[in-house]
mmCIF file of N, CA and C in Angstrom:
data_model
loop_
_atom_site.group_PDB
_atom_site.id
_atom_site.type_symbol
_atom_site.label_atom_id
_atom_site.label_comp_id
_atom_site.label_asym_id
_atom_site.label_seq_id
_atom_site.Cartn_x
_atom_site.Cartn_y
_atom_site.Cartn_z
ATOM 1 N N UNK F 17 0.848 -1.183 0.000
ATOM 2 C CA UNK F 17 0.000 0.000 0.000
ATOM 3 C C UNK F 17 0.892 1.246 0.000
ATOM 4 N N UNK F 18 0.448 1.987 -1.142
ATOM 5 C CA UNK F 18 1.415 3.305 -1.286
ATOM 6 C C UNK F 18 1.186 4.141 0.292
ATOM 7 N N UNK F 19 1.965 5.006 0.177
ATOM 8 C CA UNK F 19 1.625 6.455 1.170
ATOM 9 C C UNK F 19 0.871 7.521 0.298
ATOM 10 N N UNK F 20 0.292 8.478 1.179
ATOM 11 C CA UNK F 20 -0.191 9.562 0.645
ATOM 12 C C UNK F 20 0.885 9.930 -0.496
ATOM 13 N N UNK F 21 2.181 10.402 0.477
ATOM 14 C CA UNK F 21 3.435 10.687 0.489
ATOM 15 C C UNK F 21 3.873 10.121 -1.605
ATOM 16 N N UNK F 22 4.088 9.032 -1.217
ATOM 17 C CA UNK F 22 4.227 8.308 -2.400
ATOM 18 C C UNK F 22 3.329 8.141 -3.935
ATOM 19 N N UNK F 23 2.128 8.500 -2.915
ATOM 20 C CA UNK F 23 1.149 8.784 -4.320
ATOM 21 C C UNK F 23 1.095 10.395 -4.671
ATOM 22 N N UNK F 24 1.393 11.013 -4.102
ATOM 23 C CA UNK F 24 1.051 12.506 -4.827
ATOM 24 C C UNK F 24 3.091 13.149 -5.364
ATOM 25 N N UNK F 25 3.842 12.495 -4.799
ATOM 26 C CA UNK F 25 5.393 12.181 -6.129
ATOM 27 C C UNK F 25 5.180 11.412 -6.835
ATOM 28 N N UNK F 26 4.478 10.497 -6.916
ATOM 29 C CA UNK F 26 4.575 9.304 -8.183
ATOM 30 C C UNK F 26 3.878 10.377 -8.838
ATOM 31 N N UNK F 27 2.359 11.113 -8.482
ATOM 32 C CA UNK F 27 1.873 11.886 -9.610
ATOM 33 C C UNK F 27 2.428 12.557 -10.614
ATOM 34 N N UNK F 28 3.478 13.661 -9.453
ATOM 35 C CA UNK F 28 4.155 14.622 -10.157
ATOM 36 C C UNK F 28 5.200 14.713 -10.808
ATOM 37 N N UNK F 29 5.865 13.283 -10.902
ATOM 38 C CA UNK F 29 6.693 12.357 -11.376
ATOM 39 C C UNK F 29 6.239 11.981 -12.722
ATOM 40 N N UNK F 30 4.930 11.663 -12.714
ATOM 41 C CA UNK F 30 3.858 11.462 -13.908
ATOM 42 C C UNK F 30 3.742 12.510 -15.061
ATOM 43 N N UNK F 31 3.174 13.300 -14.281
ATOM 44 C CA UNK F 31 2.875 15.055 -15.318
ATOM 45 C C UNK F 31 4.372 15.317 -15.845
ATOM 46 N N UNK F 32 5.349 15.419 -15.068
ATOM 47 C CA UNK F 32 6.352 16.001 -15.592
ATOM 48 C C UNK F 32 7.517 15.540 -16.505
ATOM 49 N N UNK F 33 7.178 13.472 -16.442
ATOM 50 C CA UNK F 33 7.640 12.849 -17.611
ATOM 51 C C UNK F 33 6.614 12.548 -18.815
ATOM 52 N N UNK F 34 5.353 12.611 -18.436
ATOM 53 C CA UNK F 34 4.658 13.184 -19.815
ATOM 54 C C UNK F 34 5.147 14.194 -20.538
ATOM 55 N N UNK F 35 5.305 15.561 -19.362
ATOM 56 C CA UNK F 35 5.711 16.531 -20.314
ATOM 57 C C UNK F 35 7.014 16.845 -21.379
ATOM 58 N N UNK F 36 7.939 15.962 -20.771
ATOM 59 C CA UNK F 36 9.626 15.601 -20.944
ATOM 60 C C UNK F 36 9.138 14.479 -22.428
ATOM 61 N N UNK F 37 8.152 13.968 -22.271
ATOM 62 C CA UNK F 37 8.151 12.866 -23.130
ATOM 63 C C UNK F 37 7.192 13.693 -24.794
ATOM 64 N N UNK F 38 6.508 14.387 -24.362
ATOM 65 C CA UNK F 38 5.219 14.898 -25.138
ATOM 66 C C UNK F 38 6.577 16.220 -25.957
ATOM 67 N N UNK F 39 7.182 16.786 -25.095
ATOM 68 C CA UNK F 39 7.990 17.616 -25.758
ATOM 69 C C UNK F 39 9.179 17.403 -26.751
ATOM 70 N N UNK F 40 9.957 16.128 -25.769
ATOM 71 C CA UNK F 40 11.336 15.388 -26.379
ATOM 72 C C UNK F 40 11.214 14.263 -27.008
ATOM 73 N N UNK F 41 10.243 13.752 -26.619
ATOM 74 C CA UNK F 41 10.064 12.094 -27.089
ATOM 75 C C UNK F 41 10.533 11.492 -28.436
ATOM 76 N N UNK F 42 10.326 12.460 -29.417
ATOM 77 C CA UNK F 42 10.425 12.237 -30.957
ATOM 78 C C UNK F 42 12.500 12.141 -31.133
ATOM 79 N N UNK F 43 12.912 12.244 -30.146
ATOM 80 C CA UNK F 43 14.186 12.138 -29.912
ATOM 81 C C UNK F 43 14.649 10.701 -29.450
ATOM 82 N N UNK F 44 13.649 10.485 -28.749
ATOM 83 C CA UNK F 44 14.339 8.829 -28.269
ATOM 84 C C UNK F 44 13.642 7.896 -29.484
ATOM 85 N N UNK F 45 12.214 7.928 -29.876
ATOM 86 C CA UNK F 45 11.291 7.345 -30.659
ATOM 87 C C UNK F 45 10.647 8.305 -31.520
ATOM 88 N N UNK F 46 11.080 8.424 -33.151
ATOM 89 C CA UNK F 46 10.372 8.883 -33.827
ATOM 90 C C UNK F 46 9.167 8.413 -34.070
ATOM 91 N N UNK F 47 8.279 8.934 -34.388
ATOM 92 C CA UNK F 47 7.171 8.643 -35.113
ATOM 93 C C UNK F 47 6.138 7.841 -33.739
ATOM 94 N N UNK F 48 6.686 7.893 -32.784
ATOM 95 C CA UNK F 48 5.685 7.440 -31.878
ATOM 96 C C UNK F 48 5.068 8.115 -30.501
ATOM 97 N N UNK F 49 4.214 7.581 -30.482
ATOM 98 C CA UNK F 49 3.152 8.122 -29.081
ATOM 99 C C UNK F 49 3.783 7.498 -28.114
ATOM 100 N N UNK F 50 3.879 8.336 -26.737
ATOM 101 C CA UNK F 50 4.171 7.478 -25.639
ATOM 102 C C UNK F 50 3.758 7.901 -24.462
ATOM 103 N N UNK F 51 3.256 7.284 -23.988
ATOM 104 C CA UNK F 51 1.933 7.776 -22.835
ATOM 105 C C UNK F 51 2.482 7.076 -21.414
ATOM 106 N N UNK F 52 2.453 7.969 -20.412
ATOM 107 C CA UNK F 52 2.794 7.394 -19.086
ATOM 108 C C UNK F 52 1.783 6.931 -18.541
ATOM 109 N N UNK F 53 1.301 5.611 -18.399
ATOM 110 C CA UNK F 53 0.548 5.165 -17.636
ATOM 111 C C UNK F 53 0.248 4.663 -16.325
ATOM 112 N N UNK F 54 1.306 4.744 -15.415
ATOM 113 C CA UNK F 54 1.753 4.617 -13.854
ATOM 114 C C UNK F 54 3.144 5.090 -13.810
ATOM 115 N N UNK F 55 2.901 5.675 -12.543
ATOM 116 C CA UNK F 55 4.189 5.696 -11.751
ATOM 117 C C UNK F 55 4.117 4.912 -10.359
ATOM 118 N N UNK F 56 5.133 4.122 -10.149
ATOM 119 C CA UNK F 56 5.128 3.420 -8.656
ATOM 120 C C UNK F 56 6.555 4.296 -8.389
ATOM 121 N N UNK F 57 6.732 4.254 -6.939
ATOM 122 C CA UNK F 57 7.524 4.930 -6.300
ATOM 123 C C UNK F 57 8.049 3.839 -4.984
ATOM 124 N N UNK F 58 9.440 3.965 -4.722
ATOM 125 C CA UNK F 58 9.796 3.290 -3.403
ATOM 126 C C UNK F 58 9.414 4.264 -1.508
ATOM 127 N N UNK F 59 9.019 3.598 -0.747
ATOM 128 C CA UNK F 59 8.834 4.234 0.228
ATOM 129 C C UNK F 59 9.960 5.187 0.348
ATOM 130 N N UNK F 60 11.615 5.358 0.513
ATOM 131 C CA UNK F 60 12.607 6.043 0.142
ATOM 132 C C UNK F 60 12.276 6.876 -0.766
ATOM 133 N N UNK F 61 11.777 7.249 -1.810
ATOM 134 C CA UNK F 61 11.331 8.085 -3.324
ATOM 135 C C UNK F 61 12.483 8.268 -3.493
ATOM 136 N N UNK F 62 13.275 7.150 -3.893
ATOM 137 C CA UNK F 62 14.430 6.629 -4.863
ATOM 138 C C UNK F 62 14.914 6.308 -5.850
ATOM 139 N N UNK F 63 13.556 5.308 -5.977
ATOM 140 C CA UNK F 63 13.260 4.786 -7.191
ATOM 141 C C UNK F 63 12.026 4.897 -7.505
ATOM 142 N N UNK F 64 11.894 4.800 -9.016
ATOM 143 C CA UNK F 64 10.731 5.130 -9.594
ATOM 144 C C UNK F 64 10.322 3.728 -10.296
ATOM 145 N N UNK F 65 9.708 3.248 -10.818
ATOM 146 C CA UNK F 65 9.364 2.651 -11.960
ATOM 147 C C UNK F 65 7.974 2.859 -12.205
ATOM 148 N N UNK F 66 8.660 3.566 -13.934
ATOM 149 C CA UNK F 66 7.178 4.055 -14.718
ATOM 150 C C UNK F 66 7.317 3.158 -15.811
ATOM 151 N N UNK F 67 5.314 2.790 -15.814
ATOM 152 C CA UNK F 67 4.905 2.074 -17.214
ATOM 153 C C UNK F 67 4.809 3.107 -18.256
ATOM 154 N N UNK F 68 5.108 2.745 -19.392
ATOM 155 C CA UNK F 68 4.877 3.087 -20.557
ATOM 156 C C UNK F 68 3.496 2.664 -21.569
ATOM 157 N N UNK F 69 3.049 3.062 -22.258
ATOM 158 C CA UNK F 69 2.346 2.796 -23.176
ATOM 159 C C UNK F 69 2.255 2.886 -24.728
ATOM 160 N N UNK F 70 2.587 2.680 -25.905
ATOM 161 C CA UNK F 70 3.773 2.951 -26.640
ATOM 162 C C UNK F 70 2.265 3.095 -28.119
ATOM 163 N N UNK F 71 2.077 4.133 -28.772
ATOM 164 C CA UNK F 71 1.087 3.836 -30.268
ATOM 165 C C UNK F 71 2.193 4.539 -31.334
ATOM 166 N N UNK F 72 1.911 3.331 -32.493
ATOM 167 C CA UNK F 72 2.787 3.291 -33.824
ATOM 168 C C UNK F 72 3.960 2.710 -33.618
ATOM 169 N N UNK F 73 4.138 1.869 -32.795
ATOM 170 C CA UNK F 73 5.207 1.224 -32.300
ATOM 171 C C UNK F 73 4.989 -0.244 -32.905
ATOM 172 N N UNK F 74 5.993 -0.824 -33.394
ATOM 173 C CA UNK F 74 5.930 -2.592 -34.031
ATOM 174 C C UNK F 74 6.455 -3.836 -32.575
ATOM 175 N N UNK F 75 7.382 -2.421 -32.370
ATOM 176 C CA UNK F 75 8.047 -3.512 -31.405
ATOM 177 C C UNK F 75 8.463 -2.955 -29.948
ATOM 178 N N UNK F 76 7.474 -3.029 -28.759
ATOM 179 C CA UNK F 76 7.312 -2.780 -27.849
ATOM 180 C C UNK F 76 8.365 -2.787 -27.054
ATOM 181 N N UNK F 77 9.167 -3.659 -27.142
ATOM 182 C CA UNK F 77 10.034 -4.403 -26.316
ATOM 183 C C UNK F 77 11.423 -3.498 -26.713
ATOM 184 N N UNK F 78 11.705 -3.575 -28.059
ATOM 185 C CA UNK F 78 12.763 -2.447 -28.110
ATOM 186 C C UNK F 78 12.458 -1.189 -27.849
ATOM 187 N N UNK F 79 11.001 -0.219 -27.999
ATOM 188 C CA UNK F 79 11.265 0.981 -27.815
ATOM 189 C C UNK F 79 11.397 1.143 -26.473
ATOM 190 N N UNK F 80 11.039 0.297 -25.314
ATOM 191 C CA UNK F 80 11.227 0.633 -23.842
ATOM 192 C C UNK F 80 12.849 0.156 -23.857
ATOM 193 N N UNK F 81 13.594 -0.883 -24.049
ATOM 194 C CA UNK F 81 14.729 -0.825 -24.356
ATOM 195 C C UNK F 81 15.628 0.357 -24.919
ATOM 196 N N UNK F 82 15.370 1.188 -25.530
ATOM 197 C CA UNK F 82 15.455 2.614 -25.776
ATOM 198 C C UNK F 82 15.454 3.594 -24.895
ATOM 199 N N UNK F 83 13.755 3.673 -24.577
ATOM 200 C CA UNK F 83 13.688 4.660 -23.413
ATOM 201 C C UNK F 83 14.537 4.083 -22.713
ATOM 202 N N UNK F 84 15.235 2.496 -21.940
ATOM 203 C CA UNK F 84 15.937 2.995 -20.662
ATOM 204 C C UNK F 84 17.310 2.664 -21.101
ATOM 205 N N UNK F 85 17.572 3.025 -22.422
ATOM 206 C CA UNK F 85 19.079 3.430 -22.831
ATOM 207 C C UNK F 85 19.533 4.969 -22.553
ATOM 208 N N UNK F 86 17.784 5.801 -22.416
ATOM 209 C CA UNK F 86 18.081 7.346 -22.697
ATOM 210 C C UNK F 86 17.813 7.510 -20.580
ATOM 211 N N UNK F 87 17.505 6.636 -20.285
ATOM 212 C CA UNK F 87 17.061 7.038 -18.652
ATOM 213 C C UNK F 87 17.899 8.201 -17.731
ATOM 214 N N UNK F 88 18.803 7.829 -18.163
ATOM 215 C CA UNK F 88 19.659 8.788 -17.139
ATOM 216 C C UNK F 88 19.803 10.063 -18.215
ATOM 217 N N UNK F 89 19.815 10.423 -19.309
ATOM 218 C CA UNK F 89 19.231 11.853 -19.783
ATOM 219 C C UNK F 89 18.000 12.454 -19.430
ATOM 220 N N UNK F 90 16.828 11.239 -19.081
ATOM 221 C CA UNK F 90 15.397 11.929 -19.139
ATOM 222 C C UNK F 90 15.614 12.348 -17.216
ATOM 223 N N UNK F 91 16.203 11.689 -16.882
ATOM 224 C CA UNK F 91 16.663 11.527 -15.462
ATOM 225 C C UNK F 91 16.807 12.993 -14.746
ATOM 226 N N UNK F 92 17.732 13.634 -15.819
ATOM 227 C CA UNK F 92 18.243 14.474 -16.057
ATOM 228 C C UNK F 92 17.453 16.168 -16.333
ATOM 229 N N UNK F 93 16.594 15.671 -17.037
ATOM 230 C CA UNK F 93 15.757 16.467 -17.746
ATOM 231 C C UNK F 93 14.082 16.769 -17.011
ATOM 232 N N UNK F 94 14.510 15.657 -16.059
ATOM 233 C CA UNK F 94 13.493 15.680 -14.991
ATOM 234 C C UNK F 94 14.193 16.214 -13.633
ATOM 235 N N UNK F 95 14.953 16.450 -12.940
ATOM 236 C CA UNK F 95 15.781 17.047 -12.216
ATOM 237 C C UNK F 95 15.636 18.197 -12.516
ATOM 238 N N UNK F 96 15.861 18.822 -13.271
ATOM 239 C CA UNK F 96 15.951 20.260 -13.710
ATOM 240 C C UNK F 96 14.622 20.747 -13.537
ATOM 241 N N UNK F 97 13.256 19.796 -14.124
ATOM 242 C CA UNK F 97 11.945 20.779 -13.547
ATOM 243 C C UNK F 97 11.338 20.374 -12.344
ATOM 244 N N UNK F 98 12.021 19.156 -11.580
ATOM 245 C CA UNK F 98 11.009 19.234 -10.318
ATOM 246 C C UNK F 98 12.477 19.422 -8.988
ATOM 247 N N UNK F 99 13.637 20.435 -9.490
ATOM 248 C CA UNK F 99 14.298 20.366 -8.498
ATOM 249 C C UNK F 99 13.977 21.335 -7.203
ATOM 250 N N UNK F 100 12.808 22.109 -7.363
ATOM 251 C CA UNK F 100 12.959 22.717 -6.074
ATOM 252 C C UNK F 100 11.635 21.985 -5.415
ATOM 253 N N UNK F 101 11.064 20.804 -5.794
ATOM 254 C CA UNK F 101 9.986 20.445 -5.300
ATOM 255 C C UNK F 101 10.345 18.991 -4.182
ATOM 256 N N UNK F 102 11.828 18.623 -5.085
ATOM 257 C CA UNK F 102 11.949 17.428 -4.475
ATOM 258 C C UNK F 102 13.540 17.139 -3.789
ATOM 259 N N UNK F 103 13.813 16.727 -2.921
ATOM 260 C CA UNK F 103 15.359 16.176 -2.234
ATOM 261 C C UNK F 103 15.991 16.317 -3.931
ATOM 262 N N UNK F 104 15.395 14.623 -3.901
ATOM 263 C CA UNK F 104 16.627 14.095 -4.633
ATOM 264 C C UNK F 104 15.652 13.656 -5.679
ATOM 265 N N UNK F 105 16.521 13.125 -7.104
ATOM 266 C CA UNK F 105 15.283 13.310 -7.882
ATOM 267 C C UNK F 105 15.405 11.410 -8.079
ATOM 268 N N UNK F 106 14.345 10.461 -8.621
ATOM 269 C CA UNK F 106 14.692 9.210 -8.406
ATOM 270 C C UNK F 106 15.014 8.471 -9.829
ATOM 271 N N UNK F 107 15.934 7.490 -9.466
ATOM 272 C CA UNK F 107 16.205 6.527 -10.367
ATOM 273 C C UNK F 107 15.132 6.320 -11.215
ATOM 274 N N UNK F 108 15.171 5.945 -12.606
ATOM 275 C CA UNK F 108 14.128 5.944 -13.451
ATOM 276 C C UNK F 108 14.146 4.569 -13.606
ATOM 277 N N UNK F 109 13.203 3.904 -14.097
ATOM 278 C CA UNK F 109 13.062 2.513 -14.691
ATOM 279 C C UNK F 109 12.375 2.210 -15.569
ATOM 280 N N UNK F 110 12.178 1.912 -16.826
ATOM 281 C CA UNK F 110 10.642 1.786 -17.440
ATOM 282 C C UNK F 110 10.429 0.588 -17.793
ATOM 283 N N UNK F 111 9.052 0.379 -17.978
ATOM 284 C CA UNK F 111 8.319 -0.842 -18.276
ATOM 285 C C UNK F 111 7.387 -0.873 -19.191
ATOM 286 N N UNK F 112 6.924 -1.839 -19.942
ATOM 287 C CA UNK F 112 5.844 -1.747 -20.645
ATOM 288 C C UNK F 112 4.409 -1.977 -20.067
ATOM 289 N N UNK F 113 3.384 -1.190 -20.222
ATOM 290 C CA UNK F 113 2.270 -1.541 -19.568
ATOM 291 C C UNK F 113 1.418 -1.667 -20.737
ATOM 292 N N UNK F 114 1.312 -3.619 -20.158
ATOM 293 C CA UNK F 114 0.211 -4.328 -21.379
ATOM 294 C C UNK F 114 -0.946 -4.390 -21.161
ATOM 295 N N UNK F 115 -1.271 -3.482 -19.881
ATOM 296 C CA UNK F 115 -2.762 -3.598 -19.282
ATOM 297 C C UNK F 115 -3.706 -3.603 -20.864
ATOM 298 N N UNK F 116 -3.587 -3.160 -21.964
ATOM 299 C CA UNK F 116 -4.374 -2.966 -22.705
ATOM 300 C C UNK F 116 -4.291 -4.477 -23.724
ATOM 301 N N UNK F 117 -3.530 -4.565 -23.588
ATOM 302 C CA UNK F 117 -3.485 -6.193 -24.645
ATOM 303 C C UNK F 117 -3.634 -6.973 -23.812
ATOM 304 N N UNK F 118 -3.770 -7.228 -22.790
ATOM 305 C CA UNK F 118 -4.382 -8.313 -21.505
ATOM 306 C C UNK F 118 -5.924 -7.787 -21.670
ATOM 307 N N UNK F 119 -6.579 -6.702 -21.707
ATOM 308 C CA UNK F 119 -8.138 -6.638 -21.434
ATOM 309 C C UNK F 119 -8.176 -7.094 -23.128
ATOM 310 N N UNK F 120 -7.754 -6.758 -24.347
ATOM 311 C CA UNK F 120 -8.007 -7.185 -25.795
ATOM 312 C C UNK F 120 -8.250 -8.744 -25.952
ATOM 313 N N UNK F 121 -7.319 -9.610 -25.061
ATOM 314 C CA UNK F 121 -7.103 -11.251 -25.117
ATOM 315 C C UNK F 121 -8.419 -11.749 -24.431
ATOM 316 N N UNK F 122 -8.575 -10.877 -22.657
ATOM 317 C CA UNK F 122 -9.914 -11.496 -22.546
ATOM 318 C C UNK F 122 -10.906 -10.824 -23.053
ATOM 319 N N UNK F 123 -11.458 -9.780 -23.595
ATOM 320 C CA UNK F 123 -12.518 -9.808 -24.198
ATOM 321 C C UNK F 123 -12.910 -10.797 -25.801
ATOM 322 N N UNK F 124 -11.673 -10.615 -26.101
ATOM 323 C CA UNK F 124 -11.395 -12.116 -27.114
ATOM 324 C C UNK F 124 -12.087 -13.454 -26.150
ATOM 325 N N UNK F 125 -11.499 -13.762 -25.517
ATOM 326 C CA UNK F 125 -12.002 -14.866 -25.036
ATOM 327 C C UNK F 125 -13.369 -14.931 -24.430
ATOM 328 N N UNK F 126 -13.684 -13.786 -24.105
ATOM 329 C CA UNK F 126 -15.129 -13.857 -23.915
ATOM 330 C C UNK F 126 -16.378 -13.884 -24.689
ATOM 331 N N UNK F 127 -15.820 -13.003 -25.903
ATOM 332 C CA UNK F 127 -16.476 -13.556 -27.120
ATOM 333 C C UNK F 127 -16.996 -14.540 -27.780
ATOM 334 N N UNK F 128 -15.525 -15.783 -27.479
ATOM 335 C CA UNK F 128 -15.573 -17.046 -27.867
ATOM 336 C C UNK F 128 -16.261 -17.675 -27.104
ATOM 337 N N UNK F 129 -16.265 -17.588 -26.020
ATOM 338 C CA UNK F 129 -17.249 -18.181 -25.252
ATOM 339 C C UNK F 129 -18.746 -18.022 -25.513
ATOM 340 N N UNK F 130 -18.820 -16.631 -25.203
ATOM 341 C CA UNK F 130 -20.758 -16.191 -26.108
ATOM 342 C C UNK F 130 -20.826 -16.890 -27.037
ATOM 343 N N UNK F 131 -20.098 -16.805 -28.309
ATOM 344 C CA UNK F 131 -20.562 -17.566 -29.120
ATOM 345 C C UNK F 131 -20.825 -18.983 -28.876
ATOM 346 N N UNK F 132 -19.607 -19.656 -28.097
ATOM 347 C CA UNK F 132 -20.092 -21.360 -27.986
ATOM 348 C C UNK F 132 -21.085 -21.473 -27.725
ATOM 349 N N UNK F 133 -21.389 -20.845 -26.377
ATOM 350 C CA UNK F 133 -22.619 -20.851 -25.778
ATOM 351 C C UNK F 133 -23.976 -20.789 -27.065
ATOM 352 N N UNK F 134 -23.830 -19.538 -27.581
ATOM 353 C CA UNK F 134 -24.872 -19.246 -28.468
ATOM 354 C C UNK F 134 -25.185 -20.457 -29.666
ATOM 355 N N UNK F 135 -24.334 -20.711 -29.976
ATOM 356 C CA UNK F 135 -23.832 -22.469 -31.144
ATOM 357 C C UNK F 135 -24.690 -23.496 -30.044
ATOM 358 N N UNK F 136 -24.212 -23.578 -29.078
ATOM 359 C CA UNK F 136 -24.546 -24.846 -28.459
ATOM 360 C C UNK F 136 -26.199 -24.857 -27.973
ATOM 361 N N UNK F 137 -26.564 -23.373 -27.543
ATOM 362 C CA UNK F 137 -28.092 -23.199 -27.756
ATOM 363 C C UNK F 137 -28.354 -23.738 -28.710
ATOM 364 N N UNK F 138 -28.611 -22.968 -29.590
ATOM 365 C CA UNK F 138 -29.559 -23.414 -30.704
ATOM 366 C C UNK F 138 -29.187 -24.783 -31.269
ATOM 367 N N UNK F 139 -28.523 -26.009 -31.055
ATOM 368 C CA UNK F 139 -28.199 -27.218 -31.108
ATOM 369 C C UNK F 139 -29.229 -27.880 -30.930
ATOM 370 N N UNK F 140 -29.852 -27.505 -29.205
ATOM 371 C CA UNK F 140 -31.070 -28.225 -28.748
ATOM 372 C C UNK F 140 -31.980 -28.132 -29.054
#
């Protein structure tokens, strides 16, 4: 369970690598969208690890491989706008967040199911 503490820096941690990302982004990843979709934070606010969300992207896996080739620049670039808000500014980490292709698979599968169901009705 986060802290207050921890949830309102993970926020601002949030807004301000959107904004780093919405402004610079086309620098690490051309041609793509990249949307912050969580920030988790360590009780310390040390470490960070933020999900990503990646559109026009083929290959998920390398562009976060990317972003955390550039981490310690964005690191960087985030320091500079939240330095009078925070100590120290935290380790970056990123991840991919598949929350959206996990709800795509089961509503797939739920589909398939209605339908069996619906097939196997009208059978009887």
């Amino acid at each position: 369970m986060e802290s207050k503490r921890q949830q309102k820096f993970a926020g601002l941690l949030q807004e301000e690598l959107a904004a780093i990302f919405q402004r610079e982004g086309s620098a690490y990843l051309p041609n793509t969208l990249v949307t912050i979709t969580k920030v988790r934070v360590s009780p310390d606010l040390a470490v960070a690890k933020v999900y990503l969300s990646f559109l026009n992207t083929d290959n998920t896996r390398l562009s976060v491989a990317t972003v955390n080739a550039h981490a310690n620049e964005i690191r960087y670039k985030l320091g500079a706008r939240i330095r009078h808000q925070a100590r120290t500014i935290p380790t970056l980490s990123f991840f991919v967040d598949d929350t959206n292709e996990y709800v795509e698979r089961m509503d797939q599968i739920f589909d398939k199911i209605a339908k069996e169901r619906k097939e196997s009705g009208n059978d009887e």
